[in-house]
Short mmCIF file of C-alpha atoms in Angstrom, two decimals:
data_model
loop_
_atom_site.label_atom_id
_atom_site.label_comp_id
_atom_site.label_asym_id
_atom_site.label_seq_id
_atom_site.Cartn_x
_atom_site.Cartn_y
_atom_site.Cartn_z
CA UNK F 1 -5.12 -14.66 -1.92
CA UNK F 2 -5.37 -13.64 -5.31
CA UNK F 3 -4.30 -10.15 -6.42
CA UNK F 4 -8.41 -9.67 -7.36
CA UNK F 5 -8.91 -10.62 -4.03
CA UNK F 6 -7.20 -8.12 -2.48
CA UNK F 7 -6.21 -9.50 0.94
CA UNK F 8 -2.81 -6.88 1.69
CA UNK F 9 -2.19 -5.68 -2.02
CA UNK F 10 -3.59 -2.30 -2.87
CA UNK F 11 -6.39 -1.82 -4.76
CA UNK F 12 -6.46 0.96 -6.94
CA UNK F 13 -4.68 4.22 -7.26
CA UNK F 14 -6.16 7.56 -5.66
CA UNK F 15 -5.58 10.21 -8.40
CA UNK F 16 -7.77 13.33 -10.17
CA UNK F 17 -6.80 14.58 -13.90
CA UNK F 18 -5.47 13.09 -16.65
CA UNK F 19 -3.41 9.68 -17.18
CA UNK F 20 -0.07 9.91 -16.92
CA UNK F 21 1.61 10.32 -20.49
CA UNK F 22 4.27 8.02 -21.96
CA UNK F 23 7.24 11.09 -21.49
CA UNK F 24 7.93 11.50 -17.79
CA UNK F 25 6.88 15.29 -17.05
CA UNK F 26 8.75 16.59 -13.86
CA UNK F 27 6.57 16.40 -11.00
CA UNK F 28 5.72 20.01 -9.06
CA UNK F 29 4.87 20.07 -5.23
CA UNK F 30 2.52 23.02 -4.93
CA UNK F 31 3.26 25.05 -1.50
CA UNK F 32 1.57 27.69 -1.64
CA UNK F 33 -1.68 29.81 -4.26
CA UNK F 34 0.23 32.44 -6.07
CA UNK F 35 -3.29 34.12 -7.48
CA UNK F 36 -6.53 33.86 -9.23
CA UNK F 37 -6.53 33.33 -12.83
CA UNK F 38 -9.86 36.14 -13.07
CA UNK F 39 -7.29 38.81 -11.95
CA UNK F 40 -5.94 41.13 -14.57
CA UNK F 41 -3.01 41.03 -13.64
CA UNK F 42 -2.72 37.27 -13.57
CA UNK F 43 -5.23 36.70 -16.63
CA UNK F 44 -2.28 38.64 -18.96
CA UNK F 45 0.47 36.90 -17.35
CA UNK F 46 -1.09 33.60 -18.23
CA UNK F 47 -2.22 34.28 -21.60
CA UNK F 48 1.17 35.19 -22.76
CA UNK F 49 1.72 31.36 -21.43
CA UNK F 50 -0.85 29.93 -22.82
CA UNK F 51 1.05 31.20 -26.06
CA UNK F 52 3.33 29.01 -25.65
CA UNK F 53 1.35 26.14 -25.22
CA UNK F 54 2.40 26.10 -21.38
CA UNK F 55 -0.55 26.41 -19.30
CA UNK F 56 -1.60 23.04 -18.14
CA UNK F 57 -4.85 22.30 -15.80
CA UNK F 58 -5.42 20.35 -12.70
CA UNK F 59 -8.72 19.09 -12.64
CA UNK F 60 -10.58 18.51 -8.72
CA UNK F 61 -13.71 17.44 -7.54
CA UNK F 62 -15.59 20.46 -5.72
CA UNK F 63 -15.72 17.99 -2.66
CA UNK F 64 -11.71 18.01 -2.76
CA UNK F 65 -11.51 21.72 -2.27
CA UNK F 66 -11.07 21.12 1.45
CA UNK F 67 -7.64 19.47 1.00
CA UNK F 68 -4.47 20.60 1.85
CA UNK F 69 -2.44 17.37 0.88
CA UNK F 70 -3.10 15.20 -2.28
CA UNK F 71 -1.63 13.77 -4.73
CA UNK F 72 -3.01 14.76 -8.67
CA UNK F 73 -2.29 15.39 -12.53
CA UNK F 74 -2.83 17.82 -14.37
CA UNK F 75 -4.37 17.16 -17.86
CA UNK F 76 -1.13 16.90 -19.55
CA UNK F 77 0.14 13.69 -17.12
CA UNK F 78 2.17 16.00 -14.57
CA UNK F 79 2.20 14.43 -11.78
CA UNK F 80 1.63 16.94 -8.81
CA UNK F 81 1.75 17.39 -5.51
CA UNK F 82 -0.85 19.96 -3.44
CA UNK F 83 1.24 20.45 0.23
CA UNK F 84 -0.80 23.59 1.17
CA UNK F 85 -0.71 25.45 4.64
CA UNK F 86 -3.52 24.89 6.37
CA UNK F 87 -5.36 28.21 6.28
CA UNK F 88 -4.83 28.39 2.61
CA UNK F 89 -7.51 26.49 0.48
CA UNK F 90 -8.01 25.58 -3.17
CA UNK F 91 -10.43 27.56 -5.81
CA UNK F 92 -11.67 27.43 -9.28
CA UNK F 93 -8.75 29.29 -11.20
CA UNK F 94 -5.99 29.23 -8.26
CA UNK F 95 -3.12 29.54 -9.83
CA UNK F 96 -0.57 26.92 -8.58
CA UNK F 97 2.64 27.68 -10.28
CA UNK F 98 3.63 30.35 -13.15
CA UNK F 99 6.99 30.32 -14.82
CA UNK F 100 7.60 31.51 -18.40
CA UNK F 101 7.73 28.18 -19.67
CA UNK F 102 5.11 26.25 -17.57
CA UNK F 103 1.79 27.17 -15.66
CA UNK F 104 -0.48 25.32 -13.58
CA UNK F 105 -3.89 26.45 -12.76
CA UNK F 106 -6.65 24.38 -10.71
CA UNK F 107 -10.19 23.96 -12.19
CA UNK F 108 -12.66 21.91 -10.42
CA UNK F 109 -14.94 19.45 -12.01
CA UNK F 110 -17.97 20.47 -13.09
CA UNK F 111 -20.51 19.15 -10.63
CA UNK F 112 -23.51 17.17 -10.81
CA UNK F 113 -26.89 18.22 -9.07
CA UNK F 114 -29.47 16.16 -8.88
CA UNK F 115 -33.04 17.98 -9.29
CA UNK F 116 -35.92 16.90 -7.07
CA UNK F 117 -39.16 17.74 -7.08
CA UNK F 118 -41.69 17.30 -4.40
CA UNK F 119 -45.05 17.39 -5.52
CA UNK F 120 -46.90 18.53 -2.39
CA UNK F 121 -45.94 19.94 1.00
CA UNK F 122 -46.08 17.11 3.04
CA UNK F 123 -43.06 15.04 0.31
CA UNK F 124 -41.00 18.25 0.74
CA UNK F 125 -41.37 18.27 4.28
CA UNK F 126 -39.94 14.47 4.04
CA UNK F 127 -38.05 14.99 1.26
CA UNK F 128 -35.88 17.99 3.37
CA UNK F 129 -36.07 15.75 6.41
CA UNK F 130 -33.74 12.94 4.54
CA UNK F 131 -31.32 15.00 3.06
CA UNK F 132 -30.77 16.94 6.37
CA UNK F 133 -30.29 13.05 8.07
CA UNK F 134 -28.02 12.22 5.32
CA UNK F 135 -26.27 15.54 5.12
CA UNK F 136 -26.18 16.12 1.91
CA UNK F 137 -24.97 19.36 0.26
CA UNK F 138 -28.13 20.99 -1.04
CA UNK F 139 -29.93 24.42 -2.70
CA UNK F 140 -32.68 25.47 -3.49
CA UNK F 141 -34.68 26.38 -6.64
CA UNK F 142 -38.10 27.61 -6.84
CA UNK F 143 -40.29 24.12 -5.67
CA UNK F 144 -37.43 21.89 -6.44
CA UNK F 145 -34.56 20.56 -3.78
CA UNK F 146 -31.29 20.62 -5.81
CA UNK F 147 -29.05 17.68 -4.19
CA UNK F 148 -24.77 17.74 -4.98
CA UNK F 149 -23.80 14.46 -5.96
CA UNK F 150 -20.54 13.75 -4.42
CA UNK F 151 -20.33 10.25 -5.73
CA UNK F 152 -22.91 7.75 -8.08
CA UNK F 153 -26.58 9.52 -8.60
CA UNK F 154 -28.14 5.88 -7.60
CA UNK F 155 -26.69 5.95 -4.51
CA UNK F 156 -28.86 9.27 -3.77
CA UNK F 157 -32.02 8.37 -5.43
CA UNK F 158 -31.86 4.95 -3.69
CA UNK F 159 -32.19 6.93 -0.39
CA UNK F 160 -35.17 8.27 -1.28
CA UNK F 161 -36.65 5.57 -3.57
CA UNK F 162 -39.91 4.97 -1.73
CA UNK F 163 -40.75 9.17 -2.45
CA UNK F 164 -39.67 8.21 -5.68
CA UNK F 165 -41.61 5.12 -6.51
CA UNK F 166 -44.71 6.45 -4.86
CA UNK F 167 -44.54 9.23 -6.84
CA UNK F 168 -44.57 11.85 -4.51
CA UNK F 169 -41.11 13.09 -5.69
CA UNK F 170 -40.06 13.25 -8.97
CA UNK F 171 -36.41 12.85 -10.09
CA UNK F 172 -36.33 15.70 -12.88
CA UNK F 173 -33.11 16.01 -13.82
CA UNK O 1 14.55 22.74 1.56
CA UNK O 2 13.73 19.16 2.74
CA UNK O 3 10.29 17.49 3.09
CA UNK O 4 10.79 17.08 6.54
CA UNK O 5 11.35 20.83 7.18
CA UNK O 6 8.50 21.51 4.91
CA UNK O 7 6.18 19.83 7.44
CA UNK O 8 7.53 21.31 10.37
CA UNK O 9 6.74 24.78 9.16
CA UNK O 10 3.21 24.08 8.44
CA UNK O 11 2.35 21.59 10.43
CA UNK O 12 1.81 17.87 10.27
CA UNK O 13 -0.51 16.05 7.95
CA UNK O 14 -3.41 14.70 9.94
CA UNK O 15 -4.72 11.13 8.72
CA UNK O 16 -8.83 9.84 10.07
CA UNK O 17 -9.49 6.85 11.08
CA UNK O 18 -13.29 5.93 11.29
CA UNK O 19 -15.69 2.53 11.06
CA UNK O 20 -17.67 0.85 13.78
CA UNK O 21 -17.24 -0.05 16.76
CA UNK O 22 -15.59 -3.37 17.01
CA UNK O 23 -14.14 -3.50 13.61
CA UNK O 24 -10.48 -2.71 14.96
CA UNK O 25 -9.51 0.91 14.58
CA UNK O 26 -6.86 1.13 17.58
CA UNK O 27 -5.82 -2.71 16.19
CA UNK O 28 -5.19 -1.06 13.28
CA UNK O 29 -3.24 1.58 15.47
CA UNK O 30 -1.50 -0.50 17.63
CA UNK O 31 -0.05 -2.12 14.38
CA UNK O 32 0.39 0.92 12.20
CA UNK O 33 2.28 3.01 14.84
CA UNK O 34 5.50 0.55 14.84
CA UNK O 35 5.41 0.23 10.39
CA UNK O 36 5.78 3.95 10.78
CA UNK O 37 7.85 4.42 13.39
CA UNK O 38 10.49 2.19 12.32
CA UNK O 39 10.41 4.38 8.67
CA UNK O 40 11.45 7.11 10.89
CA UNK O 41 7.99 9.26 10.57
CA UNK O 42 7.56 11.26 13.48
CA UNK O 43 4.14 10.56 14.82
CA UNK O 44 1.34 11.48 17.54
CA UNK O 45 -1.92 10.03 18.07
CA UNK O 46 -5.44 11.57 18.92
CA UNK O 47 -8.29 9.00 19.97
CA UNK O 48 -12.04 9.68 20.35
CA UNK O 49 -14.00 8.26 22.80
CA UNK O 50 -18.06 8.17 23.85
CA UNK O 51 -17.35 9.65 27.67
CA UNK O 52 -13.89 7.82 28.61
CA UNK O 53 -10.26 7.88 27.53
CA UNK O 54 -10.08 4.31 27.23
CA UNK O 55 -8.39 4.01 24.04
CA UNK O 56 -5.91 6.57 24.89
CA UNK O 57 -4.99 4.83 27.55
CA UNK O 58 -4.57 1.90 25.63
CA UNK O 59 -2.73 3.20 23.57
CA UNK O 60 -0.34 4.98 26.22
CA UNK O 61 0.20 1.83 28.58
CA UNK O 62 1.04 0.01 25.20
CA UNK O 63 4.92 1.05 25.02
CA UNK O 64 4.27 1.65 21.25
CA UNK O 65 4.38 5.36 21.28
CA UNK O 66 5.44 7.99 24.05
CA UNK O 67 2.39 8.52 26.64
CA UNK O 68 2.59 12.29 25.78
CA UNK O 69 2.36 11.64 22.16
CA UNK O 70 -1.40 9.89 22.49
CA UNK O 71 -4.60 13.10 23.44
CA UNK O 72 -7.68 11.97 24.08
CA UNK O 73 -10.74 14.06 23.23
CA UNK O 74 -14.13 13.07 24.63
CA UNK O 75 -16.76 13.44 22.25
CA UNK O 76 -19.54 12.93 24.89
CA UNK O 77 -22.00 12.54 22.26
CA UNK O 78 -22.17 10.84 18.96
CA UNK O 79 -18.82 10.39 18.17
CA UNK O 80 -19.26 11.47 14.37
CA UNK O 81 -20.05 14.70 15.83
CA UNK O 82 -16.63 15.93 16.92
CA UNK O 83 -14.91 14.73 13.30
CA UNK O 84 -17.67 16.30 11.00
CA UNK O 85 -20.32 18.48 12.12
CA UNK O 86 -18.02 20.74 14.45
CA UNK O 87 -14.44 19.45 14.64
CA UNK O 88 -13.05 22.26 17.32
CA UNK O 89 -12.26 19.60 19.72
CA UNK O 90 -9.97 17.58 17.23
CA UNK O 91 -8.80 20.45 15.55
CA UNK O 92 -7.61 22.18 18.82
CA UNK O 93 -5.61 18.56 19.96
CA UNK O 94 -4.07 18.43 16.67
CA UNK O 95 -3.15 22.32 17.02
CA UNK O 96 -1.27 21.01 20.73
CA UNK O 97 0.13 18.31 19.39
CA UNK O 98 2.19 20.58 16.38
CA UNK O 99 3.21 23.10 19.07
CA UNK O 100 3.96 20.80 21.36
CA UNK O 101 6.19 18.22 19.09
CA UNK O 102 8.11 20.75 16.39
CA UNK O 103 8.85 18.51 13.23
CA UNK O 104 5.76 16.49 13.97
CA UNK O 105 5.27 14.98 10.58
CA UNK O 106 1.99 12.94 11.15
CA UNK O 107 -1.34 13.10 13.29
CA UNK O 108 -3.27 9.94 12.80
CA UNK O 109 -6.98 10.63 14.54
CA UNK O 110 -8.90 7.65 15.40
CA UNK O 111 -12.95 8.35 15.77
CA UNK O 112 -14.97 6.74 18.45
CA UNK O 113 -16.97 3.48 16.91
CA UNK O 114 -19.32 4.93 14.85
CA UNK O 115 -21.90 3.32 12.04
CA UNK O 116 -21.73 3.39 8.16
CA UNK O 117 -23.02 6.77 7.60
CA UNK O 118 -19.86 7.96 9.90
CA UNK O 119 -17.51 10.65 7.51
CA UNK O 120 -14.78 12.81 8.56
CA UNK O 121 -14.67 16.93 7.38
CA UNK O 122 -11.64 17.90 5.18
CA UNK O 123 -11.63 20.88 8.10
CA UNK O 124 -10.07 18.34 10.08
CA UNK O 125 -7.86 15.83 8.09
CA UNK O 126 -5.77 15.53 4.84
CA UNK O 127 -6.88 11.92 4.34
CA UNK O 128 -9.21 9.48 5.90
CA UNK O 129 -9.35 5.81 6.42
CA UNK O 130 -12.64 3.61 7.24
CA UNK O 131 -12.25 0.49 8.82
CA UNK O 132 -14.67 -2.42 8.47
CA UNK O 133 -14.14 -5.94 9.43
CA UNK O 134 -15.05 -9.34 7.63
CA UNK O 135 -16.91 -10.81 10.86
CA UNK O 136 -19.24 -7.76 10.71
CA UNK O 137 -20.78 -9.24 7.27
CA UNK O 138 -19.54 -9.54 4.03
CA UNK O 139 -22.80 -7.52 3.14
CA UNK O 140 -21.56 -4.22 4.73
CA UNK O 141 -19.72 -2.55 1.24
CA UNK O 142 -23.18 -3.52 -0.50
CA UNK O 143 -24.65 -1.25 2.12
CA UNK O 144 -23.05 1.66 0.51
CA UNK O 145 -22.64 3.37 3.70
CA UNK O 146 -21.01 7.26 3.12
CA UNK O 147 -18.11 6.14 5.30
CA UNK O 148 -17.44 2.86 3.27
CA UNK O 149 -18.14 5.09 -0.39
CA UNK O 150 -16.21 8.03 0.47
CA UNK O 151 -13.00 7.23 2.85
CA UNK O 152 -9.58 7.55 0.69
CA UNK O 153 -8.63 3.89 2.12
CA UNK O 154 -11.31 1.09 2.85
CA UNK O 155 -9.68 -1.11 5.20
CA UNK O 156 -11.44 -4.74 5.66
CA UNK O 157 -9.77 -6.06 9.20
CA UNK O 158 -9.62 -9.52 10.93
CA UNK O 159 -9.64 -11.54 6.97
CA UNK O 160 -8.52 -14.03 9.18
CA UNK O 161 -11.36 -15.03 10.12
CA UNK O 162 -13.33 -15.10 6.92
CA UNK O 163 -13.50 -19.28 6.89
CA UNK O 164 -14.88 -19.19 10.83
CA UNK O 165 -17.73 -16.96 9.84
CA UNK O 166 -18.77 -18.16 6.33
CA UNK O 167 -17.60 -15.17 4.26
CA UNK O 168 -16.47 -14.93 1.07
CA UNK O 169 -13.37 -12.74 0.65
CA UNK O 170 -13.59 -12.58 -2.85
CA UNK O 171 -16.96 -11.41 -3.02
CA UNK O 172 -16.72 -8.77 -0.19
CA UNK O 173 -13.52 -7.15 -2.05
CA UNK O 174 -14.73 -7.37 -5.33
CA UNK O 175 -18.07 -5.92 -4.13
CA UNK O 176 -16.48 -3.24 -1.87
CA UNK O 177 -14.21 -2.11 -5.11
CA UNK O 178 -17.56 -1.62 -7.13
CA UNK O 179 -19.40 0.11 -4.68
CA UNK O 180 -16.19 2.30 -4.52
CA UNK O 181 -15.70 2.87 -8.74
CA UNK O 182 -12.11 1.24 -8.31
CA UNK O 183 -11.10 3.52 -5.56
CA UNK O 184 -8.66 1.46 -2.94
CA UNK O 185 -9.23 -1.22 -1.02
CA UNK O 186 -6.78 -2.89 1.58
CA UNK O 187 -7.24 -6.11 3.88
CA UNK O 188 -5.47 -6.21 6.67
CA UNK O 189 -5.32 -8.93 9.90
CA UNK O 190 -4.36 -6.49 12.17
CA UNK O 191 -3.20 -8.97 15.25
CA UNK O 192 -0.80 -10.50 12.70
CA UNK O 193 0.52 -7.56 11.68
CA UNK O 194 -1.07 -8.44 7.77
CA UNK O 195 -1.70 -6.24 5.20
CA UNK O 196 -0.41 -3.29 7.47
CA UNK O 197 2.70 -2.82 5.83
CA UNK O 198 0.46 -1.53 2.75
CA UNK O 199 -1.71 0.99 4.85
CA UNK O 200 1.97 2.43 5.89
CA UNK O 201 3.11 2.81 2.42
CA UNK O 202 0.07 4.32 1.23
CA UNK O 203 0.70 6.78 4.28
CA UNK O 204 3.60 7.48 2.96
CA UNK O 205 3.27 8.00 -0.71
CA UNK O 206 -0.55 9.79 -0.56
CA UNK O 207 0.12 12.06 2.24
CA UNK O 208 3.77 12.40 3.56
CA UNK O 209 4.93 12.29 -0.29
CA UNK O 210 8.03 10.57 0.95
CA UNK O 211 9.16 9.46 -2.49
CA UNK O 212 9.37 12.91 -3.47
CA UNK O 213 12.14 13.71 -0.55
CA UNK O 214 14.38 11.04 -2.94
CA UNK O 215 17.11 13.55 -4.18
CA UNK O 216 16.94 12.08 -7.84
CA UNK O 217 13.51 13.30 -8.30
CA UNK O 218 13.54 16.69 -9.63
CA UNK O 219 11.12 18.96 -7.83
CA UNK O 220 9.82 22.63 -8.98
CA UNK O 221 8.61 24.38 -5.76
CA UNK O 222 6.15 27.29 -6.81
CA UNK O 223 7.35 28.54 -3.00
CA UNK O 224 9.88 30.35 -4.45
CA UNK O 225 7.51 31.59 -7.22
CA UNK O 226 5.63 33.25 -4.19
CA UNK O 227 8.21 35.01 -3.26
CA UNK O 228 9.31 36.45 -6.50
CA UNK O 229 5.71 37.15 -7.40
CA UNK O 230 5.11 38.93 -4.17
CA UNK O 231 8.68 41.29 -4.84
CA UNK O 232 7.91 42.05 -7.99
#
């Protein structure tokens, strides 16, 4: 088997953040939240960090929130690892480690929401009756179903392509 | 502070393993469970089942693992209901099995045979494979099922057999990596024991971080930050 092929070699790496940088940064097993990054308290402590150039980000899908035990980088190449308890979970602005000379603070990835919009009652009623069946994470806004995409937007809209290509759901943004 | 006490304070990491039914998810156990015991990870095992126990006892009269190491949980419905919509059940066996077995280091959760659309909640695991196999079609990645898309490992079984059923290996992996933007895929013949060696190590490194228990790799542990921040 050829290594495209792929018949026992691994395919791939599972990571979130940055690439890994040329200079080998010392990786940091997370064990625990210390704070939120919007608290006064913490917001000072980190600018006087940031000062120094020290604060570095770990980026995360919203869908990863539930983790307790991955593997990521932070923007800067870091190589770290999130070994949380299991009653303690991930936010935007968690901060994940604070000395004087290096901080780490989570941010998740912006995400994407896919705007629908059915144009009578009878798509919406259909339209609500897919995305229930294929649980996806929804809201709602005014007449349009907002839809989170977790992974490529044509893999949603092709669930729903005959509302779309008859028209009686518009894909809006 | 070693990795291995780490995980016995807060309990073990707790691995999924989904696909349909058929495509070889206690195979895949039967062979994982002796990679990873021999590496010295301390495991347990919790199977799912439609209204029987029959793959924990399969597992039990195997010899592989110790009888009281293998909980079965009965989902009595469809099966992706008790590892996404409300995992209590699974939860609560994984719970028994950290009390029960201090140091525990791994729970590896196998669903009942499920279809494409099958997922597993971040509630209830760390990390989740899927399993397909290569005599189930080498159209099912093109599918794009939410199982095959979404899983952390894509694991295509039985590639043994790709010549006796007119598939083309290639294809399916290269397709299968597409659907799945790069993420990883592994092929495994699970009654010869190939391509297992791989899910192991990728056990290993992704969610029991062994690598980083090597004393030459220097480790910061924002633990200790905790406590100083909470003192101060």
């Amino acid at each position: 088997m050829t290594s495209s092929g792929g018949d026992d070699g691994r395919e791939g790496a599972h990571s979130y953040g940055g690439a890994a940088g040329p200079e080998a940064l010392a990786p940091l097993r997370v064990v625990a939240i210390l704070g939120d990054r919007a608290e006064a308290g913490w917001h000072r402590r980190l600018h006087a960090i940031e000062h120094a150039g020290a604060v570095e980000i770990v980026e995360v899908p919203a869908a990863d929130l539930r983790r307790h035990r991955f593997r990521a980088r932070s923007m800067c190449g870091r190589e770290v690892i999130v070994d949380l308890p299991r009653d303690v979970f991930l936010f935007d602005g968690a901060v994940l480690y604070a000395e004087p000379d290096l901080a780490l603070v989570l941010r998740v990835e912006a995400e994407i929401w896919l705007r629908l919009h059915p144009l009578d009652a009878a798509a919406a009623l259909e339209l609500g009756y897919h995305a229930g069946n294929l649980h996806w994470r929804v809201r709602f806004d005014g007449d349009d179903l907002l839809v989170a995409a977790e992974t490529k937007a044509a893999d949603y809209l092709a669930r729903v392509a005959p509302l779309l290509d008859e028209g009686r759901v518009r894909h809006v943004g | 502070m070693t990795v291995h006490d780490l995980n016995g304070a807060r309990g073990a990491a707790r691995v999924g393993i989904g696909g349909p039914v058929g495509s070889g998810k206690t195979a895949l156990l039967e062979a994982l469970l002796p990679c990873l015991l021999a590496r010295g990870v301390n495991v347990a095992v919790i199977t799912n089942d439609l209204v029987t126990h029959e793959d924990a006892e399969r597992l039990r009269r195997s010899g592989i693992i110790a009888p009281e190491r293998v909980l079965a949980v009965e989902a009595g419905a469809c099966p992706h209901t008790v590892i996404r919509e409300d995992p209590t059940l699974n939860i609560e066996a994984a719970d028994r099995l950290d009390r029960s077995f201090p140091g525990l280091e791994l729970i590896l959760i196998e669903s009942g045979g499920d279809n494409l659309a099958s997922t597993f909640s971040l509630d209830l695991v760390d990390y989740w494979l899927f399993v397909i196999d290569v005599a189930g079609g080498d159209d099912i990645p093109r599918k794009r099922g939410p199982g095959v898309l979404r899983c952390d490992v894509l694991v295509i079984n039985k590639t043994d057999l790709a010549p006796h059923v007119g598939v083309d290996l290639d294809r399916m992996f290269a397709e299968a990596r597409a659907v799945r933007d790069g993420r990883i895929v592994v092929g495994t013949s699970c009654r010869h024991g190939r391509g297992v060696e791989t899910v192991a190590d990728l056990l290993c490194h992704d969610v029991l971080f062994r690598d980083m228990s090597h004393p030459d790799v220097p480790i910061r542990d924002a633990a200790a930050e905790l406590t100083r921040a909470e003192t101060s």
